[in-house]
């Protein structure tokens, strides 16, 4: 079974530029998550989708971050304009949404550096 | 909201047993998960406690006490490959995870 795919793996941009990340979850997984992990910290949830609907985006900085999950499969996360403090690894995860344990499976992440 | 506290670093020798503690303050708490993350890698699921008590999975065990808002991860027969960061994460009502800041485990030969 293929895992969660993310691209690009690395991205370097200058502040005030825009950037987009792509995620393809595990086939059949209804729930998709985007996390931000700053160096030395735990992942922080940015947004959670169930199918193509948003479940939780309370920690998404909506003035600059946006995300969509068209057709309930792939998802993109966009930052526009980027700030220095956005330098982090952006992790995508998916889960089957069966309740109970509902293990989240993480992709390899996109390491963003904002100069 | 939820907040979790865990030690920042733990060091142990190969073959030893180590316990990583996690305390939490939450609203809408459903359970406690543990994830392992090697440098540059993705977090991978280790264990989940939805009920009080001990869950055992091979060399790893995890414990939860809801009355004490406390859990721990126990790693036995430590191996060099266990050197990694370990995160406790609280599951909320919509199954969203709130992660602790992580414990860096170093296993010495």
PDB file of C-alpha atoms in Angstrom:
ATOM      1  CA  UNK A   1       0.000   0.000   0.000  1.00  0.00           C
ATOM      2  CA  UNK A   2       1.434   3.364  -0.995  1.00  0.00           C
ATOM      3  CA  UNK A   3       1.952   5.880   1.783  1.00  0.00           C
ATOM      4  CA  UNK A   4       1.116   9.571   1.958  1.00  0.00           C
ATOM      5  CA  UNK A   5       2.857  11.431  -0.852  1.00  0.00           C
ATOM      6  CA  UNK A   6       3.994  15.034  -0.622  1.00  0.00           C
ATOM      7  CA  UNK A   7       5.774  17.395  -2.976  1.00  0.00           C
ATOM      8  CA  UNK A   8       8.027  19.195  -3.188  1.00  0.00           C
ATOM      9  CA  UNK A   9      10.334  17.787  -0.519  1.00  0.00           C
ATOM     10  CA  UNK A  10      12.267  21.025  -0.183  1.00  0.00           C
ATOM     11  CA  UNK A  11      11.490  24.627  -1.055  1.00  0.00           C
ATOM     12  CA  UNK A  12      13.459  27.814  -0.554  1.00  0.00           C
ATOM     13  CA  UNK A  13      11.750  31.155  -1.150  1.00  0.00           C
ATOM     14  CA  UNK A  14      12.186  34.766  -0.165  1.00  0.00           C
ATOM     15  CA  UNK A  15       9.829  36.492   2.226  1.00  0.00           C
ATOM     16  CA  UNK A  16       6.678  37.921   0.647  1.00  0.00           C
ATOM     17  CA  UNK A  17       6.752  35.258  -2.084  1.00  0.00           C
ATOM     18  CA  UNK A  18       4.043  32.633  -2.362  1.00  0.00           C
ATOM     19  CA  UNK A  19       4.421  28.848  -2.179  1.00  0.00           C
ATOM     20  CA  UNK A  20       2.179  25.811  -2.525  1.00  0.00           C
ATOM     21  CA  UNK A  21       2.487  22.279  -1.215  1.00  0.00           C
ATOM     22  CA  UNK A  22       0.716  19.194  -2.510  1.00  0.00           C
ATOM     23  CA  UNK A  23      -0.441  16.078  -0.674  1.00  0.00           C
ATOM     24  CA  UNK A  24      -1.900  12.802  -1.893  1.00  0.00           C
ATOM     25  CA  UNK A  25      -3.263  10.736   1.016  1.00  0.00           C
ATOM     26  CA  UNK A  26      -3.434   6.979   1.327  1.00  0.00           C
ATOM     27  CA  UNK A  27      -6.150   5.611  -0.946  1.00  0.00           C
ATOM     28  CA  UNK A  28      -9.482   5.362   0.845  1.00  0.00           C
ATOM     29  CA  UNK A  29      -8.547   7.646   3.726  1.00  0.00           C
ATOM     30  CA  UNK A  30     -11.355  10.112   4.323  1.00  0.00           C
ATOM     31  CA  UNK A  31      -9.568  12.441   6.702  1.00  0.00           C
ATOM     32  CA  UNK A  32      -6.578  14.591   5.748  1.00  0.00           C
ATOM     33  CA  UNK A  33      -4.521  16.812   8.014  1.00  0.00           C
ATOM     34  CA  UNK A  34      -1.908  19.523   7.453  1.00  0.00           C
ATOM     35  CA  UNK A  35       0.589  20.163  10.239  1.00  0.00           C
ATOM     36  CA  UNK A  36       3.359  22.700  10.690  1.00  0.00           C
ATOM     37  CA  UNK A  37       6.459  21.493  12.549  1.00  0.00           C
ATOM     38  CA  UNK A  38       8.969  24.128  13.554  1.00  0.00           C
ATOM     39  CA  UNK A  39      12.437  22.831  14.398  1.00  0.00           C
ATOM     40  CA  UNK A  40      12.563  21.418  17.925  1.00  0.00           C
ATOM     41  CA  UNK A  41       8.791  21.422  18.381  1.00  0.00           C
ATOM     42  CA  UNK A  42       5.953  18.985  17.926  1.00  0.00           C
ATOM     43  CA  UNK A  43       3.692  19.144  14.881  1.00  0.00           C
ATOM     44  CA  UNK A  44       0.922  21.732  15.133  1.00  0.00           C
ATOM     45  CA  UNK A  45      -2.367  21.074  13.360  1.00  0.00           C
ATOM     46  CA  UNK A  46      -3.192  23.710  10.769  1.00  0.00           C
ATOM     47  CA  UNK A  47      -6.282  22.241   9.142  1.00  0.00           C
ATOM     48  CA  UNK A  48      -8.270  19.006   9.116  1.00  0.00           C
ATOM     49  CA  UNK A  49     -10.490  17.871   6.243  1.00  0.00           C
ATOM     50  CA  UNK A  50     -13.038  15.085   6.259  1.00  0.00           C
ATOM     51  CA  UNK A  51     -13.636  14.217   2.612  1.00  0.00           C
ATOM     52  CA  UNK A  52     -13.707  17.716   1.092  1.00  0.00           C
ATOM     53  CA  UNK A  53     -15.156  19.530   4.111  1.00  0.00           C
ATOM     54  CA  UNK A  54     -13.179  21.428   6.745  1.00  0.00           C
ATOM     55  CA  UNK A  55     -13.469  19.957  10.258  1.00  0.00           C
ATOM     56  CA  UNK A  56     -11.000  22.198  12.097  1.00  0.00           C
ATOM     57  CA  UNK A  57      -9.000  25.180  10.855  1.00  0.00           C
ATOM     58  CA  UNK A  58      -8.835  27.067  14.142  1.00  0.00           C
ATOM     59  CA  UNK A  59      -5.023  27.301  14.065  1.00  0.00           C
ATOM     60  CA  UNK A  60      -4.668  28.204  10.375  1.00  0.00           C
ATOM     61  CA  UNK A  61      -3.415  31.793   9.902  1.00  0.00           C
ATOM     62  CA  UNK A  62      -6.126  32.595   7.411  1.00  0.00           C
ATOM     63  CA  UNK A  63      -4.693  35.973   6.417  1.00  0.00           C
ATOM     64  CA  UNK A  64      -1.857  34.184   4.619  1.00  0.00           C
ATOM     65  CA  UNK A  65      -2.549  30.443   4.603  1.00  0.00           C
ATOM     66  CA  UNK A  66      -5.186  28.654   2.576  1.00  0.00           C
ATOM     67  CA  UNK A  67      -5.911  25.013   1.880  1.00  0.00           C
ATOM     68  CA  UNK A  68      -8.297  23.067  -0.255  1.00  0.00           C
ATOM     69  CA  UNK A  69      -9.181  19.453  -0.864  1.00  0.00           C
ATOM     70  CA  UNK A  70     -11.109  19.293  -4.079  1.00  0.00           C
ATOM     71  CA  UNK A  71     -12.948  16.019  -4.780  1.00  0.00           C
ATOM     72  CA  UNK A  72     -12.014  14.752  -1.330  1.00  0.00           C
ATOM     73  CA  UNK A  73      -8.666  13.267  -2.367  1.00  0.00           C
ATOM     74  CA  UNK A  74      -5.578  15.429  -3.049  1.00  0.00           C
ATOM     75  CA  UNK A  75      -4.983  18.607  -1.107  1.00  0.00           C
ATOM     76  CA  UNK A  76      -2.921  21.755  -1.527  1.00  0.00           C
ATOM     77  CA  UNK A  77      -1.711  24.156   1.141  1.00  0.00           C
ATOM     78  CA  UNK A  78      -0.714  27.654   0.072  1.00  0.00           C
ATOM     79  CA  UNK A  79       1.130  30.454   1.825  1.00  0.00           C
ATOM     80  CA  UNK A  80       0.851  33.950   0.398  1.00  0.00           C
ATOM     81  CA  UNK A  81       2.807  36.018   1.293  1.00  0.00           C
ATOM     82  CA  UNK A  82       5.401  34.020   3.220  1.00  0.00           C
ATOM     83  CA  UNK A  83       7.094  35.348   6.355  1.00  0.00           C
ATOM     84  CA  UNK A  84      10.399  34.343   7.919  1.00  0.00           C
ATOM     85  CA  UNK A  85       8.558  32.577  10.760  1.00  0.00           C
ATOM     86  CA  UNK A  86       6.887  30.240   8.253  1.00  0.00           C
ATOM     87  CA  UNK A  87      10.170  28.340   7.909  1.00  0.00           C
ATOM     88  CA  UNK A  88       9.218  24.842   9.030  1.00  0.00           C
ATOM     89  CA  UNK A  89       8.402  21.346   7.831  1.00  0.00           C
ATOM     90  CA  UNK A  90       4.848  21.022   6.538  1.00  0.00           C
ATOM     91  CA  UNK A  91       3.501  17.551   7.167  1.00  0.00           C
ATOM     92  CA  UNK A  92       0.451  15.992   5.614  1.00  0.00           C
ATOM     93  CA  UNK A  93      -1.261  13.057   7.296  1.00  0.00           C
ATOM     94  CA  UNK A  94      -4.308  10.944   6.551  1.00  0.00           C
ATOM     95  CA  UNK A  95      -6.506   8.541   8.471  1.00  0.00           C
ATOM     96  CA  UNK A  96      -9.251   6.110   7.589  1.00  0.00           C
ATOM     97  CA  UNK A  97     -11.848   7.770   9.835  1.00  0.00           C
ATOM     98  CA  UNK A  98     -13.170   4.655  11.525  1.00  0.00           C
ATOM     99  CA  UNK A  99     -13.258   6.186  14.975  1.00  0.00           C
ATOM    100  CA  UNK A 100     -11.409   4.775  17.970  1.00  0.00           C
ATOM    101  CA  UNK A 101      -7.671   4.682  17.419  1.00  0.00           C
ATOM    102  CA  UNK A 102      -7.911   6.159  13.925  1.00  0.00           C
ATOM    103  CA  UNK A 103      -4.143   6.124  13.396  1.00  0.00           C
ATOM    104  CA  UNK A 104      -2.740   9.021  11.416  1.00  0.00           C
ATOM    105  CA  UNK A 105      -0.169   8.201   8.739  1.00  0.00           C
ATOM    106  CA  UNK A 106       2.274  10.963   7.919  1.00  0.00           C
ATOM    107  CA  UNK A 107       3.965  11.855   4.674  1.00  0.00           C
ATOM    108  CA  UNK A 108       7.677  12.758   4.459  1.00  0.00           C
ATOM    109  CA  UNK A 109       6.933  16.483   4.686  1.00  0.00           C
ATOM    110  CA  UNK A 110       8.017  19.567   2.780  1.00  0.00           C
ATOM    111  CA  UNK A 111      10.861  21.517   4.331  1.00  0.00           C
ATOM    112  CA  UNK A 112      10.267  25.228   3.689  1.00  0.00           C
ATOM    113  CA  UNK A 113      12.983  27.814   4.170  1.00  0.00           C
ATOM    114  CA  UNK A 114      11.977  31.471   3.943  1.00  0.00           C
ATOM    115  CA  UNK A 115      14.902  33.863   3.465  1.00  0.00           C
TER     116      UNK A 115
ATOM    117  CA  UNK B   1      -7.614  23.555  24.142  1.00  0.00           C
ATOM    118  CA  UNK B   2      -4.983  21.077  25.114  1.00  0.00           C
ATOM    119  CA  UNK B   3      -1.396  21.306  26.330  1.00  0.00           C
ATOM    120  CA  UNK B   4       1.037  18.472  26.993  1.00  0.00           C
ATOM    121  CA  UNK B   5       4.325  18.356  28.859  1.00  0.00           C
ATOM    122  CA  UNK B   6       7.102  15.827  28.433  1.00  0.00           C
ATOM    123  CA  UNK B   7      10.831  15.878  29.206  1.00  0.00           C
ATOM    124  CA  UNK B   8      12.985  17.408  26.485  1.00  0.00           C
ATOM    125  CA  UNK B   9      15.779  14.817  26.619  1.00  0.00           C
ATOM    126  CA  UNK B  10      16.400  11.307  27.933  1.00  0.00           C
ATOM    127  CA  UNK B  11      19.605   9.268  27.651  1.00  0.00           C
ATOM    128  CA  UNK B  12      19.968   5.538  28.249  1.00  0.00           C
ATOM    129  CA  UNK B  13      22.278   2.677  27.280  1.00  0.00           C
ATOM    130  CA  UNK B  14      21.611  -0.170  24.911  1.00  0.00           C
ATOM    131  CA  UNK B  15      19.592  -2.967  26.510  1.00  0.00           C
ATOM    132  CA  UNK B  16      18.168  -0.737  29.224  1.00  0.00           C
ATOM    133  CA  UNK B  17      14.571   0.281  29.925  1.00  0.00           C
ATOM    134  CA  UNK B  18      13.440   3.890  29.650  1.00  0.00           C
ATOM    135  CA  UNK B  19      10.170   5.599  30.541  1.00  0.00           C
ATOM    136  CA  UNK B  20       9.012   8.851  28.931  1.00  0.00           C
ATOM    137  CA  UNK B  21       6.323  10.642  30.896  1.00  0.00           C
ATOM    138  CA  UNK B  22       3.605  12.896  29.561  1.00  0.00           C
ATOM    139  CA  UNK B  23       1.171  15.053  31.503  1.00  0.00           C
ATOM    140  CA  UNK B  24      -1.683  16.859  29.858  1.00  0.00           C
ATOM    141  CA  UNK B  25      -4.278  19.533  30.443  1.00  0.00           C
ATOM    142  CA  UNK B  26      -7.188  19.173  28.123  1.00  0.00           C
ATOM    143  CA  UNK B  27     -10.757  19.752  27.262  1.00  0.00           C
ATOM    144  CA  UNK B  28     -12.491  17.148  25.149  1.00  0.00           C
ATOM    145  CA  UNK B  29      -9.821  14.481  25.695  1.00  0.00           C
ATOM    146  CA  UNK B  30     -10.405  11.160  23.973  1.00  0.00           C
ATOM    147  CA  UNK B  31      -7.088   9.373  24.304  1.00  0.00           C
ATOM    148  CA  UNK B  32      -3.306   9.562  24.228  1.00  0.00           C
ATOM    149  CA  UNK B  33      -1.106   8.501  21.332  1.00  0.00           C
ATOM    150  CA  UNK B  34       2.647   8.124  21.001  1.00  0.00           C
ATOM    151  CA  UNK B  35       4.628   8.818  17.841  1.00  0.00           C
ATOM    152  CA  UNK B  36       8.286   8.264  16.993  1.00  0.00           C
ATOM    153  CA  UNK B  37      10.198  10.578  14.686  1.00  0.00           C
ATOM    154  CA  UNK B  38      13.751  10.040  13.482  1.00  0.00           C
ATOM    155  CA  UNK B  39      15.749  13.079  12.367  1.00  0.00           C
ATOM    156  CA  UNK B  40      14.474  14.230   8.999  1.00  0.00           C
ATOM    157  CA  UNK B  41      11.735  11.618   8.986  1.00  0.00           C
ATOM    158  CA  UNK B  42       7.984  11.533   9.350  1.00  0.00           C
ATOM    159  CA  UNK B  43       6.253  10.815  12.658  1.00  0.00           C
ATOM    160  CA  UNK B  44       5.199   7.173  12.869  1.00  0.00           C
ATOM    161  CA  UNK B  45       2.501   5.786  15.144  1.00  0.00           C
ATOM    162  CA  UNK B  46       3.605   3.655  18.105  1.00  0.00           C
ATOM    163  CA  UNK B  47       0.703   3.250  20.484  1.00  0.00           C
ATOM    164  CA  UNK B  48      -2.708   4.544  21.575  1.00  0.00           C
ATOM    165  CA  UNK B  49      -4.492   4.477  24.951  1.00  0.00           C
ATOM    166  CA  UNK B  50      -8.205   5.223  24.861  1.00  0.00           C
ATOM    167  CA  UNK B  51      -8.815   3.631  28.251  1.00  0.00           C
ATOM    168  CA  UNK B  52      -6.862   3.641  31.506  1.00  0.00           C
ATOM    169  CA  UNK B  53      -4.223   0.990  31.804  1.00  0.00           C
ATOM    170  CA  UNK B  54      -1.338  -0.540  29.952  1.00  0.00           C
ATOM    171  CA  UNK B  55      -1.102  -1.321  26.236  1.00  0.00           C
ATOM    172  CA  UNK B  56       1.774  -3.527  25.093  1.00  0.00           C
ATOM    173  CA  UNK B  57       3.168  -3.736  21.577  1.00  0.00           C
ATOM    174  CA  UNK B  58       6.385  -5.696  21.391  1.00  0.00           C
ATOM    175  CA  UNK B  59       9.196  -3.808  23.135  1.00  0.00           C
ATOM    176  CA  UNK B  60       6.975  -0.738  23.582  1.00  0.00           C
ATOM    177  CA  UNK B  61       4.263  -0.271  26.199  1.00  0.00           C
ATOM    178  CA  UNK B  62       2.103   2.751  26.917  1.00  0.00           C
ATOM    179  CA  UNK B  63       0.077   3.634  29.982  1.00  0.00           C
ATOM    180  CA  UNK B  64      -2.728   6.082  30.662  1.00  0.00           C
ATOM    181  CA  UNK B  65      -4.332   7.349  33.859  1.00  0.00           C
ATOM    182  CA  UNK B  66      -7.185   9.745  33.104  1.00  0.00           C
ATOM    183  CA  UNK B  67      -7.682  10.604  36.779  1.00  0.00           C
ATOM    184  CA  UNK B  68      -4.064  11.814  36.957  1.00  0.00           C
ATOM    185  CA  UNK B  69      -3.992  13.308  33.408  1.00  0.00           C
ATOM    186  CA  UNK B  70      -0.821  11.306  32.940  1.00  0.00           C
ATOM    187  CA  UNK B  71       0.637   8.769  30.601  1.00  0.00           C
ATOM    188  CA  UNK B  72       3.959   7.220  29.775  1.00  0.00           C
ATOM    189  CA  UNK B  73       5.760   5.311  27.070  1.00  0.00           C
ATOM    190  CA  UNK B  74       8.004   2.458  28.193  1.00  0.00           C
ATOM    191  CA  UNK B  75      10.724   1.223  25.879  1.00  0.00           C
ATOM    192  CA  UNK B  76      12.410  -2.050  26.795  1.00  0.00           C
ATOM    193  CA  UNK B  77      15.582  -3.706  25.521  1.00  0.00           C
ATOM    194  CA  UNK B  78      16.731  -0.446  24.011  1.00  0.00           C
ATOM    195  CA  UNK B  79      18.479  -0.592  20.667  1.00  0.00           C
ATOM    196  CA  UNK B  80      20.589   2.040  18.919  1.00  0.00           C
ATOM    197  CA  UNK B  81      17.859   2.445  16.313  1.00  0.00           C
ATOM    198  CA  UNK B  82      15.487   3.660  19.052  1.00  0.00           C
ATOM    199  CA  UNK B  83      17.391   6.956  19.174  1.00  0.00           C
ATOM    200  CA  UNK B  84      14.743   9.400  17.987  1.00  0.00           C
ATOM    201  CA  UNK B  85      12.221  11.957  19.189  1.00  0.00           C
ATOM    202  CA  UNK B  86       9.105  10.647  20.895  1.00  0.00           C
ATOM    203  CA  UNK B  87       5.896  12.667  21.006  1.00  0.00           C
ATOM    204  CA  UNK B  88       2.819  12.193  23.107  1.00  0.00           C
ATOM    205  CA  UNK B  89      -0.340  13.494  21.447  1.00  0.00           C
ATOM    206  CA  UNK B  90      -3.807  14.009  22.844  1.00  0.00           C
ATOM    207  CA  UNK B  91      -6.783  13.089  20.692  1.00  0.00           C
ATOM    208  CA  UNK B  92      -9.618  15.593  20.668  1.00  0.00           C
ATOM    209  CA  UNK B  93     -13.320  15.163  19.973  1.00  0.00           C
ATOM    210  CA  UNK B  94     -12.848  15.354  16.180  1.00  0.00           C
ATOM    211  CA  UNK B  95      -9.872  12.987  16.358  1.00  0.00           C
ATOM    212  CA  UNK B  96      -7.471  15.886  15.856  1.00  0.00           C
ATOM    213  CA  UNK B  97      -4.092  15.477  17.545  1.00  0.00           C
ATOM    214  CA  UNK B  98      -2.370  17.988  19.807  1.00  0.00           C
ATOM    215  CA  UNK B  99       1.292  17.074  20.142  1.00  0.00           C
ATOM    216  CA  UNK B 100       3.688  17.659  23.000  1.00  0.00           C
ATOM    217  CA  UNK B 101       7.040  19.260  22.290  1.00  0.00           C
ATOM    218  CA  UNK B 102       8.811  15.918  22.085  1.00  0.00           C
ATOM    219  CA  UNK B 103      11.451  13.973  24.019  1.00  0.00           C
ATOM    220  CA  UNK B 104      14.796  13.384  22.332  1.00  0.00           C
ATOM    221  CA  UNK B 105      15.959   9.866  23.284  1.00  0.00           C
ATOM    222  CA  UNK B 106      19.641   9.087  22.882  1.00  0.00           C
ATOM    223  CA  UNK B 107      20.688   5.453  23.195  1.00  0.00           C
ATOM    224  CA  UNK B 108      24.374   4.969  24.025  1.00  0.00           C
ATOM    225  CA  UNK B 109      26.354   1.825  23.219  1.00  0.00           C
TER     226      UNK B 109
END
